[in-house]
PDB file of C-alpha atoms in Angstrom:
ATOM      1  CA  UNK F   1     187.268-114.316  38.081  1.00  0.00           C
ATOM      2  CA  UNK F   2     184.106-112.770  39.386  1.00  0.00           C
ATOM      3  CA  UNK F   3     180.605-113.747  38.359  1.00  0.00           C
ATOM      4  CA  UNK F   4     177.284-112.022  38.933  1.00  0.00           C
ATOM      5  CA  UNK F   5     174.582-114.445  39.960  1.00  0.00           C
ATOM      6  CA  UNK F   6     170.853-113.971  39.992  1.00  0.00           C
ATOM      7  CA  UNK F   7     168.717-116.660  41.609  1.00  0.00           C
ATOM      8  CA  UNK F   8     164.972-116.663  41.138  1.00  0.00           C
ATOM      9  CA  UNK F   9     163.085-118.663  43.748  1.00  0.00           C
ATOM     10  CA  UNK F  10     159.471-119.580  43.121  1.00  0.00           C
ATOM     11  CA  UNK F  11     156.941-121.915  44.664  1.00  0.00           C
ATOM     12  CA  UNK F  12     156.787-125.298  43.000  1.00  0.00           C
ATOM     13  CA  UNK F  13     153.773-126.110  40.827  1.00  0.00           C
ATOM     14  CA  UNK F  14     150.954-127.396  43.008  1.00  0.00           C
ATOM     15  CA  UNK F  15     151.993-125.399  46.073  1.00  0.00           C
ATOM     16  CA  UNK F  16     149.304-122.812  46.839  1.00  0.00           C
ATOM     17  CA  UNK F  17     150.512-119.248  46.327  1.00  0.00           C
ATOM     18  CA  UNK F  18     148.182-116.975  48.335  1.00  0.00           C
ATOM     19  CA  UNK F  19     150.305-113.931  47.498  1.00  0.00           C
ATOM     20  CA  UNK F  20     150.016-114.453  43.746  1.00  0.00           C
ATOM     21  CA  UNK F  21     146.307-115.239  44.079  1.00  0.00           C
ATOM     22  CA  UNK F  22     145.665-112.052  46.071  1.00  0.00           C
ATOM     23  CA  UNK F  23     147.498-109.937  43.486  1.00  0.00           C
ATOM     24  CA  UNK F  24     145.551-111.595  40.693  1.00  0.00           C
ATOM     25  CA  UNK F  25     142.223-110.903  42.401  1.00  0.00           C
ATOM     26  CA  UNK F  26     143.120-107.213  42.745  1.00  0.00           C
ATOM     27  CA  UNK F  27     143.945-106.740  39.058  1.00  0.00           C
ATOM     28  CA  UNK F  28     140.413-106.268  37.626  1.00  0.00           C
ATOM     29  CA  UNK F  29     139.751-103.440  40.092  1.00  0.00           C
ATOM     30  CA  UNK F  30     142.819-101.696  38.678  1.00  0.00           C
ATOM     31  CA  UNK F  31     141.646-102.151  35.107  1.00  0.00           C
ATOM     32  CA  UNK F  32     143.993-105.023  34.196  1.00  0.00           C
ATOM     33  CA  UNK F  33     141.875-107.550  32.347  1.00  0.00           C
ATOM     34  CA  UNK F  34     143.004-110.824  30.849  1.00  0.00           C
ATOM     35  CA  UNK F  35     145.934-111.379  33.244  1.00  0.00           C
ATOM     36  CA  UNK F  36     146.135-114.873  34.682  1.00  0.00           C
ATOM     37  CA  UNK F  37     148.411-117.317  36.518  1.00  0.00           C
ATOM     38  CA  UNK F  38     150.092-114.708  38.690  1.00  0.00           C
ATOM     39  CA  UNK F  39     152.819-116.325  40.793  1.00  0.00           C
ATOM     40  CA  UNK F  40     154.887-114.434  43.365  1.00  0.00           C
ATOM     41  CA  UNK F  41     158.558-115.256  43.825  1.00  0.00           C
ATOM     42  CA  UNK F  42     161.795-113.787  45.073  1.00  0.00           C
ATOM     43  CA  UNK F  43     164.993-112.779  43.383  1.00  0.00           C
ATOM     44  CA  UNK F  44     168.480-112.744  44.906  1.00  0.00           C
ATOM     45  CA  UNK F  45     171.621-111.178  43.458  1.00  0.00           C
ATOM     46  CA  UNK F  46     175.178-111.800  44.582  1.00  0.00           C
ATOM     47  CA  UNK F  47     178.698-112.046  43.182  1.00  0.00           C
ATOM     48  CA  UNK F  48     180.943-115.096  43.363  1.00  0.00           C
ATOM     49  CA  UNK F  49     184.711-115.252  43.081  1.00  0.00           C
ATOM     50  CA  UNK F  50     185.720-118.478  41.347  1.00  0.00           C
ATOM     51  CA  UNK F  51     188.411-119.887  39.065  1.00  0.00           C
ATOM     52  CA  UNK F  52     186.019-120.426  36.202  1.00  0.00           C
ATOM     53  CA  UNK F  53     182.354-120.396  35.302  1.00  0.00           C
ATOM     54  CA  UNK F  54     181.874-124.071  36.175  1.00  0.00           C
ATOM     55  CA  UNK F  55     183.071-123.562  39.731  1.00  0.00           C
ATOM     56  CA  UNK F  56     181.025-120.374  40.100  1.00  0.00           C
ATOM     57  CA  UNK F  57     177.909-122.183  38.892  1.00  0.00           C
ATOM     58  CA  UNK F  58     178.476-125.125  41.203  1.00  0.00           C
ATOM     59  CA  UNK F  59     178.904-122.909  44.265  1.00  0.00           C
ATOM     60  CA  UNK F  60     175.990-120.633  43.409  1.00  0.00           C
ATOM     61  CA  UNK F  61     173.722-123.620  42.831  1.00  0.00           C
ATOM     62  CA  UNK F  62     174.728-125.152  46.136  1.00  0.00           C
ATOM     63  CA  UNK F  63     173.952-121.855  47.877  1.00  0.00           C
ATOM     64  CA  UNK F  64     170.577-121.699  46.126  1.00  0.00           C
ATOM     65  CA  UNK F  65     169.673-125.269  47.034  1.00  0.00           C
ATOM     66  CA  UNK F  66     170.905-125.253  50.617  1.00  0.00           C
ATOM     67  CA  UNK F  67     169.692-121.835  51.675  1.00  0.00           C
ATOM     68  CA  UNK F  68     167.827-119.592  49.234  1.00  0.00           C
ATOM     69  CA  UNK F  69     165.209-122.181  48.286  1.00  0.00           C
ATOM     70  CA  UNK F  70     163.516-124.841  50.364  1.00  0.00           C
ATOM     71  CA  UNK F  71     163.329-127.758  47.915  1.00  0.00           C
ATOM     72  CA  UNK F  72     160.205-129.109  49.647  1.00  0.00           C
ATOM     73  CA  UNK F  73     158.184-126.155  48.386  1.00  0.00           C
ATOM     74  CA  UNK F  74     160.364-124.110  46.040  1.00  0.00           C
ATOM     75  CA  UNK F  75     162.303-124.313  42.766  1.00  0.00           C
ATOM     76  CA  UNK F  76     165.223-122.065  41.921  1.00  0.00           C
ATOM     77  CA  UNK F  77     166.679-120.873  38.629  1.00  0.00           C
ATOM     78  CA  UNK F  78     170.224-119.535  38.411  1.00  0.00           C
ATOM     79  CA  UNK F  79     171.552-117.022  35.889  1.00  0.00           C
ATOM     80  CA  UNK F  80     175.284-116.381  35.844  1.00  0.00           C
ATOM     81  CA  UNK F  81     177.378-113.839  33.938  1.00  0.00           C
ATOM     82  CA  UNK F  82     181.041-112.772  34.220  1.00  0.00           C
ATOM     83  CA  UNK F  83     181.599-109.358  35.777  1.00  0.00           C
ATOM     84  CA  UNK F  84     183.622-107.337  33.263  1.00  0.00           C
ATOM     85  CA  UNK F  85     186.737-105.693  34.628  1.00  0.00           C
ATOM     86  CA  UNK F  86     186.580-107.450  37.998  1.00  0.00           C
TER      87      UNK F  86
ATOM     88  CA  UNK E   1     164.962-135.700  90.158  1.00  0.00           C
ATOM     89  CA  UNK E   2     162.988-133.562  87.766  1.00  0.00           C
ATOM     90  CA  UNK E   3     163.422-133.903  84.011  1.00  0.00           C
ATOM     91  CA  UNK E   4     165.697-131.224  82.597  1.00  0.00           C
ATOM     92  CA  UNK E   5     164.445-129.324  79.577  1.00  0.00           C
ATOM     93  CA  UNK E   6     166.721-127.166  77.434  1.00  0.00           C
ATOM     94  CA  UNK E   7     164.802-124.273  75.871  1.00  0.00           C
ATOM     95  CA  UNK E   8     166.659-122.918  72.846  1.00  0.00           C
ATOM     96  CA  UNK E   9     166.733-119.163  72.298  1.00  0.00           C
ATOM     97  CA  UNK E  10     167.487-117.716  68.855  1.00  0.00           C
ATOM     98  CA  UNK E  11     167.740-113.982  68.222  1.00  0.00           C
ATOM     99  CA  UNK E  12     164.045-113.120  67.815  1.00  0.00           C
ATOM    100  CA  UNK E  13     162.617-116.017  69.821  1.00  0.00           C
ATOM    101  CA  UNK E  14     159.920-114.625  72.111  1.00  0.00           C
ATOM    102  CA  UNK E  15     158.106-117.521  73.771  1.00  0.00           C
ATOM    103  CA  UNK E  16     161.038-118.893  75.763  1.00  0.00           C
ATOM    104  CA  UNK E  17     159.933-117.571  79.159  1.00  0.00           C
ATOM    105  CA  UNK E  18     156.394-118.853  78.665  1.00  0.00           C
ATOM    106  CA  UNK E  19     157.829-122.273  77.842  1.00  0.00           C
ATOM    107  CA  UNK E  20     160.122-122.247  80.899  1.00  0.00           C
ATOM    108  CA  UNK E  21     157.213-121.284  83.174  1.00  0.00           C
ATOM    109  CA  UNK E  22     154.929-123.913  81.635  1.00  0.00           C
ATOM    110  CA  UNK E  23     157.567-126.648  81.872  1.00  0.00           C
ATOM    111  CA  UNK E  24     158.190-125.804  85.535  1.00  0.00           C
ATOM    112  CA  UNK E  25     154.472-125.955  86.152  1.00  0.00           C
ATOM    113  CA  UNK E  26     154.401-129.563  84.956  1.00  0.00           C
ATOM    114  CA  UNK E  27     157.318-130.493  87.161  1.00  0.00           C
ATOM    115  CA  UNK E  28     160.372-130.061  84.931  1.00  0.00           C
ATOM    116  CA  UNK E  29     163.504-128.011  85.394  1.00  0.00           C
ATOM    117  CA  UNK E  30     163.936-125.714  82.429  1.00  0.00           C
ATOM    118  CA  UNK E  31     166.887-123.622  81.362  1.00  0.00           C
ATOM    119  CA  UNK E  32     167.605-121.355  78.413  1.00  0.00           C
ATOM    120  CA  UNK E  33     170.279-122.256  75.860  1.00  0.00           C
ATOM    121  CA  UNK E  34     171.584-119.556  73.515  1.00  0.00           C
ATOM    122  CA  UNK E  35     171.609-120.367  69.804  1.00  0.00           C
ATOM    123  CA  UNK E  36     175.354-119.669  69.578  1.00  0.00           C
ATOM    124  CA  UNK E  37     176.158-122.432  72.069  1.00  0.00           C
ATOM    125  CA  UNK E  38     177.394-125.711  70.636  1.00  0.00           C
ATOM    126  CA  UNK E  39     176.351-127.620  73.732  1.00  0.00           C
ATOM    127  CA  UNK E  40     172.850-128.126  75.151  1.00  0.00           C
ATOM    128  CA  UNK E  41     174.122-128.714  78.666  1.00  0.00           C
ATOM    129  CA  UNK E  42     172.504-131.433  80.784  1.00  0.00           C
ATOM    130  CA  UNK E  43     169.181-132.025  79.024  1.00  0.00           C
ATOM    131  CA  UNK E  44     166.587-134.784  78.941  1.00  0.00           C
ATOM    132  CA  UNK E  45     164.464-132.929  76.383  1.00  0.00           C
ATOM    133  CA  UNK E  46     164.807-129.941  74.075  1.00  0.00           C
ATOM    134  CA  UNK E  47     162.137-127.391  73.185  1.00  0.00           C
ATOM    135  CA  UNK E  48     162.448-124.902  70.325  1.00  0.00           C
ATOM    136  CA  UNK E  49     159.953-122.179  71.272  1.00  0.00           C
ATOM    137  CA  UNK E  50     157.975-119.786  69.106  1.00  0.00           C
ATOM    138  CA  UNK E  51     158.907-116.346  67.913  1.00  0.00           C
ATOM    139  CA  UNK E  52     160.751-114.966  64.918  1.00  0.00           C
ATOM    140  CA  UNK E  53     164.188-116.612  64.909  1.00  0.00           C
ATOM    141  CA  UNK E  54     166.635-114.443  62.960  1.00  0.00           C
ATOM    142  CA  UNK E  55     163.725-112.142  62.125  1.00  0.00           C
ATOM    143  CA  UNK E  56     162.132-114.857  59.969  1.00  0.00           C
ATOM    144  CA  UNK E  57     164.238-113.419  57.132  1.00  0.00           C
ATOM    145  CA  UNK E  58     164.348-115.471  53.923  1.00  0.00           C
ATOM    146  CA  UNK E  59     161.821-118.001  55.299  1.00  0.00           C
ATOM    147  CA  UNK E  60     160.786-118.765  58.884  1.00  0.00           C
ATOM    148  CA  UNK E  61     163.432-121.104  60.277  1.00  0.00           C
ATOM    149  CA  UNK E  62     165.711-120.909  57.228  1.00  0.00           C
ATOM    150  CA  UNK E  63     168.548-119.077  58.981  1.00  0.00           C
ATOM    151  CA  UNK E  64     167.996-120.584  62.444  1.00  0.00           C
ATOM    152  CA  UNK E  65     168.786-123.936  60.914  1.00  0.00           C
ATOM    153  CA  UNK E  66     172.411-122.803  60.581  1.00  0.00           C
ATOM    154  CA  UNK E  67     172.760-121.605  64.182  1.00  0.00           C
ATOM    155  CA  UNK E  68     175.591-123.451  65.970  1.00  0.00           C
ATOM    156  CA  UNK E  69     173.234-125.007  68.538  1.00  0.00           C
ATOM    157  CA  UNK E  70     171.346-126.854  65.805  1.00  0.00           C
ATOM    158  CA  UNK E  71     174.163-129.364  65.388  1.00  0.00           C
ATOM    159  CA  UNK E  72     173.734-130.307  69.037  1.00  0.00           C
ATOM    160  CA  UNK E  73     169.952-130.472  68.615  1.00  0.00           C
ATOM    161  CA  UNK E  74     170.342-132.761  65.579  1.00  0.00           C
ATOM    162  CA  UNK E  75     172.745-135.007  67.520  1.00  0.00           C
ATOM    163  CA  UNK E  76     170.396-135.131  70.519  1.00  0.00           C
ATOM    164  CA  UNK E  77     167.504-136.062  68.191  1.00  0.00           C
ATOM    165  CA  UNK E  78     169.582-138.727  66.419  1.00  0.00           C
ATOM    166  CA  UNK E  79     170.311-140.332  69.788  1.00  0.00           C
ATOM    167  CA  UNK E  80     166.565-140.571  70.449  1.00  0.00           C
ATOM    168  CA  UNK E  81     166.246-137.548  72.725  1.00  0.00           C
ATOM    169  CA  UNK E  82     162.832-135.855  72.835  1.00  0.00           C
ATOM    170  CA  UNK E  83     162.773-132.652  70.750  1.00  0.00           C
ATOM    171  CA  UNK E  84     159.676-130.479  70.394  1.00  0.00           C
ATOM    172  CA  UNK E  85     159.318-127.426  68.153  1.00  0.00           C
ATOM    173  CA  UNK E  86     156.436-125.080  68.850  1.00  0.00           C
ATOM    174  CA  UNK E  87     155.240-122.721  66.093  1.00  0.00           C
ATOM    175  CA  UNK E  88     158.458-121.034  64.890  1.00  0.00           C
ATOM    176  CA  UNK E  89     160.315-123.976  66.443  1.00  0.00           C
ATOM    177  CA  UNK E  90     158.290-126.306  64.197  1.00  0.00           C
ATOM    178  CA  UNK E  91     159.342-124.206  61.204  1.00  0.00           C
ATOM    179  CA  UNK E  92     162.980-124.493  62.301  1.00  0.00           C
ATOM    180  CA  UNK E  93     162.716-128.300  62.587  1.00  0.00           C
ATOM    181  CA  UNK E  94     161.275-128.644  59.069  1.00  0.00           C
ATOM    182  CA  UNK E  95     163.920-126.339  57.601  1.00  0.00           C
ATOM    183  CA  UNK E  96     166.597-128.351  59.409  1.00  0.00           C
ATOM    184  CA  UNK E  97     165.250-131.551  57.884  1.00  0.00           C
ATOM    185  CA  UNK E  98     164.497-133.049  61.314  1.00  0.00           C
ATOM    186  CA  UNK E  99     160.813-133.196  60.368  1.00  0.00           C
ATOM    187  CA  UNK E 100     159.283-133.794  56.923  1.00  0.00           C
ATOM    188  CA  UNK E 101     157.304-131.201  54.981  1.00  0.00           C
ATOM    189  CA  UNK E 102     157.267-127.428  55.227  1.00  0.00           C
ATOM    190  CA  UNK E 103     155.140-124.585  56.591  1.00  0.00           C
ATOM    191  CA  UNK E 104     153.940-121.942  54.143  1.00  0.00           C
ATOM    192  CA  UNK E 105     151.853-118.784  54.398  1.00  0.00           C
ATOM    193  CA  UNK E 106     148.325-119.330  55.678  1.00  0.00           C
ATOM    194  CA  UNK E 107     145.453-119.789  53.260  1.00  0.00           C
ATOM    195  CA  UNK E 108     144.090-116.372  52.313  1.00  0.00           C
ATOM    196  CA  UNK E 109     147.229-114.678  53.687  1.00  0.00           C
ATOM    197  CA  UNK E 110     145.475-114.438  57.047  1.00  0.00           C
ATOM    198  CA  UNK E 111     147.391-114.136  60.285  1.00  0.00           C
ATOM    199  CA  UNK E 112     145.555-116.325  62.802  1.00  0.00           C
ATOM    200  CA  UNK E 113     145.508-115.693  66.550  1.00  0.00           C
ATOM    201  CA  UNK E 114     142.760-117.661  68.272  1.00  0.00           C
ATOM    202  CA  UNK E 115     142.073-120.713  70.392  1.00  0.00           C
ATOM    203  CA  UNK E 116     142.159-123.822  68.198  1.00  0.00           C
ATOM    204  CA  UNK E 117     140.576-127.177  68.873  1.00  0.00           C
ATOM    205  CA  UNK E 118     142.926-130.029  68.035  1.00  0.00           C
ATOM    206  CA  UNK E 119     142.501-133.779  68.251  1.00  0.00           C
ATOM    207  CA  UNK E 120     145.112-136.311  69.288  1.00  0.00           C
ATOM    208  CA  UNK E 121     145.344-138.682  66.313  1.00  0.00           C
ATOM    209  CA  UNK E 122     148.447-140.616  67.305  1.00  0.00           C
ATOM    210  CA  UNK E 123     150.087-141.470  70.597  1.00  0.00           C
ATOM    211  CA  UNK E 124     153.338-142.499  68.898  1.00  0.00           C
ATOM    212  CA  UNK E 125     155.215-139.361  69.859  1.00  0.00           C
ATOM    213  CA  UNK E 126     156.916-137.889  72.892  1.00  0.00           C
ATOM    214  CA  UNK E 127     154.257-135.173  73.038  1.00  0.00           C
ATOM    215  CA  UNK E 128     151.184-137.412  72.874  1.00  0.00           C
ATOM    216  CA  UNK E 129     152.343-140.676  74.486  1.00  0.00           C
ATOM    217  CA  UNK E 130     149.725-141.992  76.856  1.00  0.00           C
ATOM    218  CA  UNK E 131     146.959-139.687  75.635  1.00  0.00           C
ATOM    219  CA  UNK E 132     143.813-141.479  74.429  1.00  0.00           C
ATOM    220  CA  UNK E 133     143.313-141.162  70.669  1.00  0.00           C
ATOM    221  CA  UNK E 134     140.530-138.726  69.872  1.00  0.00           C
ATOM    222  CA  UNK E 135     141.226-136.534  72.892  1.00  0.00           C
ATOM    223  CA  UNK E 136     140.200-132.986  71.986  1.00  0.00           C
ATOM    224  CA  UNK E 137     142.299-130.112  73.291  1.00  0.00           C
ATOM    225  CA  UNK E 138     141.885-126.358  73.141  1.00  0.00           C
ATOM    226  CA  UNK E 139     145.275-124.770  72.456  1.00  0.00           C
ATOM    227  CA  UNK E 140     145.858-121.324  70.919  1.00  0.00           C
ATOM    228  CA  UNK E 141     147.450-120.725  67.527  1.00  0.00           C
ATOM    229  CA  UNK E 142     149.284-117.523  66.635  1.00  0.00           C
ATOM    230  CA  UNK E 143     150.979-117.551  63.247  1.00  0.00           C
ATOM    231  CA  UNK E 144     151.192-116.346  59.654  1.00  0.00           C
ATOM    232  CA  UNK E 145     153.089-119.264  58.111  1.00  0.00           C
ATOM    233  CA  UNK E 146     151.447-122.310  59.616  1.00  0.00           C
ATOM    234  CA  UNK E 147     149.980-124.047  56.610  1.00  0.00           C
ATOM    235  CA  UNK E 148     151.588-127.484  56.556  1.00  0.00           C
ATOM    236  CA  UNK E 149     152.468-128.900  53.134  1.00  0.00           C
ATOM    237  CA  UNK E 150     154.198-132.038  51.933  1.00  0.00           C
ATOM    238  CA  UNK E 151     154.104-134.174  48.806  1.00  0.00           C
ATOM    239  CA  UNK E 152     151.477-136.948  48.521  1.00  0.00           C
ATOM    240  CA  UNK E 153     154.012-139.747  49.113  1.00  0.00           C
ATOM    241  CA  UNK E 154     155.199-138.109  52.325  1.00  0.00           C
ATOM    242  CA  UNK E 155     151.611-137.563  53.461  1.00  0.00           C
ATOM    243  CA  UNK E 156     150.811-141.238  52.897  1.00  0.00           C
ATOM    244  CA  UNK E 157     153.890-142.212  54.901  1.00  0.00           C
ATOM    245  CA  UNK E 158     152.947-139.845  57.733  1.00  0.00           C
ATOM    246  CA  UNK E 159     149.428-141.264  57.884  1.00  0.00           C
ATOM    247  CA  UNK E 160     150.525-144.890  57.737  1.00  0.00           C
ATOM    248  CA  UNK E 161     153.236-144.408  60.324  1.00  0.00           C
ATOM    249  CA  UNK E 162     151.069-142.643  62.887  1.00  0.00           C
ATOM    250  CA  UNK E 163     153.179-139.511  62.446  1.00  0.00           C
ATOM    251  CA  UNK E 164     150.241-137.119  62.211  1.00  0.00           C
ATOM    252  CA  UNK E 165     149.914-136.533  65.937  1.00  0.00           C
ATOM    253  CA  UNK E 166     147.504-133.572  66.047  1.00  0.00           C
ATOM    254  CA  UNK E 167     144.782-132.421  63.652  1.00  0.00           C
ATOM    255  CA  UNK E 168     142.658-129.266  63.741  1.00  0.00           C
ATOM    256  CA  UNK E 169     138.928-129.738  64.148  1.00  0.00           C
ATOM    257  CA  UNK E 170     138.454-126.451  62.261  1.00  0.00           C
ATOM    258  CA  UNK E 171     141.381-125.884  59.920  1.00  0.00           C
ATOM    259  CA  UNK E 172     142.553-122.283  60.531  1.00  0.00           C
ATOM    260  CA  UNK E 173     145.329-122.026  57.936  1.00  0.00           C
ATOM    261  CA  UNK E 174     144.836-124.412  55.026  1.00  0.00           C
ATOM    262  CA  UNK E 175     147.166-127.152  56.296  1.00  0.00           C
ATOM    263  CA  UNK E 176     146.993-130.323  54.221  1.00  0.00           C
ATOM    264  CA  UNK E 177     144.856-132.995  55.915  1.00  0.00           C
ATOM    265  CA  UNK E 178     144.131-130.534  58.778  1.00  0.00           C
ATOM    266  CA  UNK E 179     147.587-131.263  60.189  1.00  0.00           C
ATOM    267  CA  UNK E 180     148.475-129.291  63.325  1.00  0.00           C
ATOM    268  CA  UNK E 181     151.424-131.394  64.450  1.00  0.00           C
ATOM    269  CA  UNK E 182     153.698-134.115  63.072  1.00  0.00           C
ATOM    270  CA  UNK E 183     156.374-136.417  64.440  1.00  0.00           C
ATOM    271  CA  UNK E 184     159.386-138.067  62.831  1.00  0.00           C
ATOM    272  CA  UNK E 185     159.252-141.810  62.197  1.00  0.00           C
ATOM    273  CA  UNK E 186     160.757-142.606  65.602  1.00  0.00           C
ATOM    274  CA  UNK E 187     158.307-140.298  67.398  1.00  0.00           C
ATOM    275  CA  UNK E 188     161.000-138.470  69.384  1.00  0.00           C
ATOM    276  CA  UNK E 189     160.918-135.276  67.295  1.00  0.00           C
ATOM    277  CA  UNK E 190     157.610-133.415  67.177  1.00  0.00           C
ATOM    278  CA  UNK E 191     156.542-130.101  65.703  1.00  0.00           C
ATOM    279  CA  UNK E 192     153.232-128.336  66.213  1.00  0.00           C
ATOM    280  CA  UNK E 193     151.831-124.917  65.371  1.00  0.00           C
ATOM    281  CA  UNK E 194     149.558-124.533  68.459  1.00  0.00           C
ATOM    282  CA  UNK E 195     151.163-123.182  71.637  1.00  0.00           C
ATOM    283  CA  UNK E 196     150.672-125.633  74.539  1.00  0.00           C
ATOM    284  CA  UNK E 197     152.655-123.311  76.829  1.00  0.00           C
ATOM    285  CA  UNK E 198     149.895-120.730  76.464  1.00  0.00           C
ATOM    286  CA  UNK E 199     147.261-123.173  77.698  1.00  0.00           C
ATOM    287  CA  UNK E 200     148.485-124.218  81.127  1.00  0.00           C
ATOM    288  CA  UNK E 201     145.934-122.505  83.365  1.00  0.00           C
ATOM    289  CA  UNK E 202     142.153-122.168  83.245  1.00  0.00           C
ATOM    290  CA  UNK E 203     142.729-118.469  83.762  1.00  0.00           C
ATOM    291  CA  UNK E 204     144.267-118.380  80.280  1.00  0.00           C
ATOM    292  CA  UNK E 205     141.175-120.009  78.798  1.00  0.00           C
ATOM    293  CA  UNK E 206     142.503-123.558  78.774  1.00  0.00           C
ATOM    294  CA  UNK E 207     144.818-125.813  80.720  1.00  0.00           C
ATOM    295  CA  UNK E 208     144.844-128.493  77.995  1.00  0.00           C
ATOM    296  CA  UNK E 209     148.413-127.723  76.994  1.00  0.00           C
ATOM    297  CA  UNK E 210     149.503-129.285  80.270  1.00  0.00           C
ATOM    298  CA  UNK E 211     148.464-132.718  78.978  1.00  0.00           C
ATOM    299  CA  UNK E 212     150.963-132.444  76.118  1.00  0.00           C
ATOM    300  CA  UNK E 213     153.747-130.972  78.235  1.00  0.00           C
ATOM    301  CA  UNK E 214     153.254-133.583  80.973  1.00  0.00           C
ATOM    302  CA  UNK E 215     153.569-136.319  78.361  1.00  0.00           C
ATOM    303  CA  UNK E 216     156.829-134.736  77.188  1.00  0.00           C
ATOM    304  CA  UNK E 217     158.191-134.525  80.735  1.00  0.00           C
ATOM    305  CA  UNK E 218     157.318-138.168  81.387  1.00  0.00           C
ATOM    306  CA  UNK E 219     159.053-139.237  78.185  1.00  0.00           C
ATOM    307  CA  UNK E 220     162.076-137.127  79.085  1.00  0.00           C
ATOM    308  CA  UNK E 221     162.256-138.726  82.524  1.00  0.00           C
ATOM    309  CA  UNK E 222     161.982-142.141  80.855  1.00  0.00           C
ATOM    310  CA  UNK E 223     164.905-141.399  78.556  1.00  0.00           C
ATOM    311  CA  UNK E 224     166.939-140.401  81.537  1.00  0.00           C
ATOM    312  CA  UNK E 225     166.139-143.535  83.493  1.00  0.00           C
ATOM    313  CA  UNK E 226     167.001-145.753  80.512  1.00  0.00           C
TER     314      UNK E 226
END
């Protein structure tokens, strides 16, 4: 079976996010009022071949933890869905 | 015989020749080792120089950590061999788990390229051994992701263990506790954001980097004699 994975990587709470802060500071000049707590992150998409969803999840999570996110500063969230017809 | 220093080159490393020249100036023999090699060759010390290993894609150091040579570097470090990461090399060492903490984008998203004044706050490392505590050095910084972060428990351990080896006098990047360089618990693995190899001649504005590199060469020679 084939599964589509999406991993969102974001800075952990308490880690300064200068990118998010810079975006937030620019918003009033663009007319966006009342927007707060902007945090920048990254999103990765890939497909995994695996026997079942459990195996796909395990491998995708390992990939996210070992490479896509640095656990010292970042958290990751995995979404997984079967690819129809694959 | 002179201490032998292996200078690791990743695709995108760009300070390797400066490091070789600086190491030779302080009396070492230096040679380049390609990141695809699994063997460091005859080495008494290893330096991971600055640059943009693997294009800094994903995060600085994140992909370099998986280069074949890093297994040899980790083995060398585990056996007590002196390993120093400068700038991007520091980022590689944190990503590889050979040093605690991480380096994130500078405060204010500012790229910094300027001489930095740093103070020696511990002599329990291969890069600062023998240097009087409080010694102030002028060594240039040149980075975008040099803001050192770690959790409070790690910071307390670093402070208590004398692992914070260099601190900025004027913090250029938002590093926690003004940290410019840290060592592992044993003191044989050190990472720093300033570039000592760019401060080896008064003509360059400072020769203070020589003090750090000489300390490294002496430690390397000591390892060899042991």
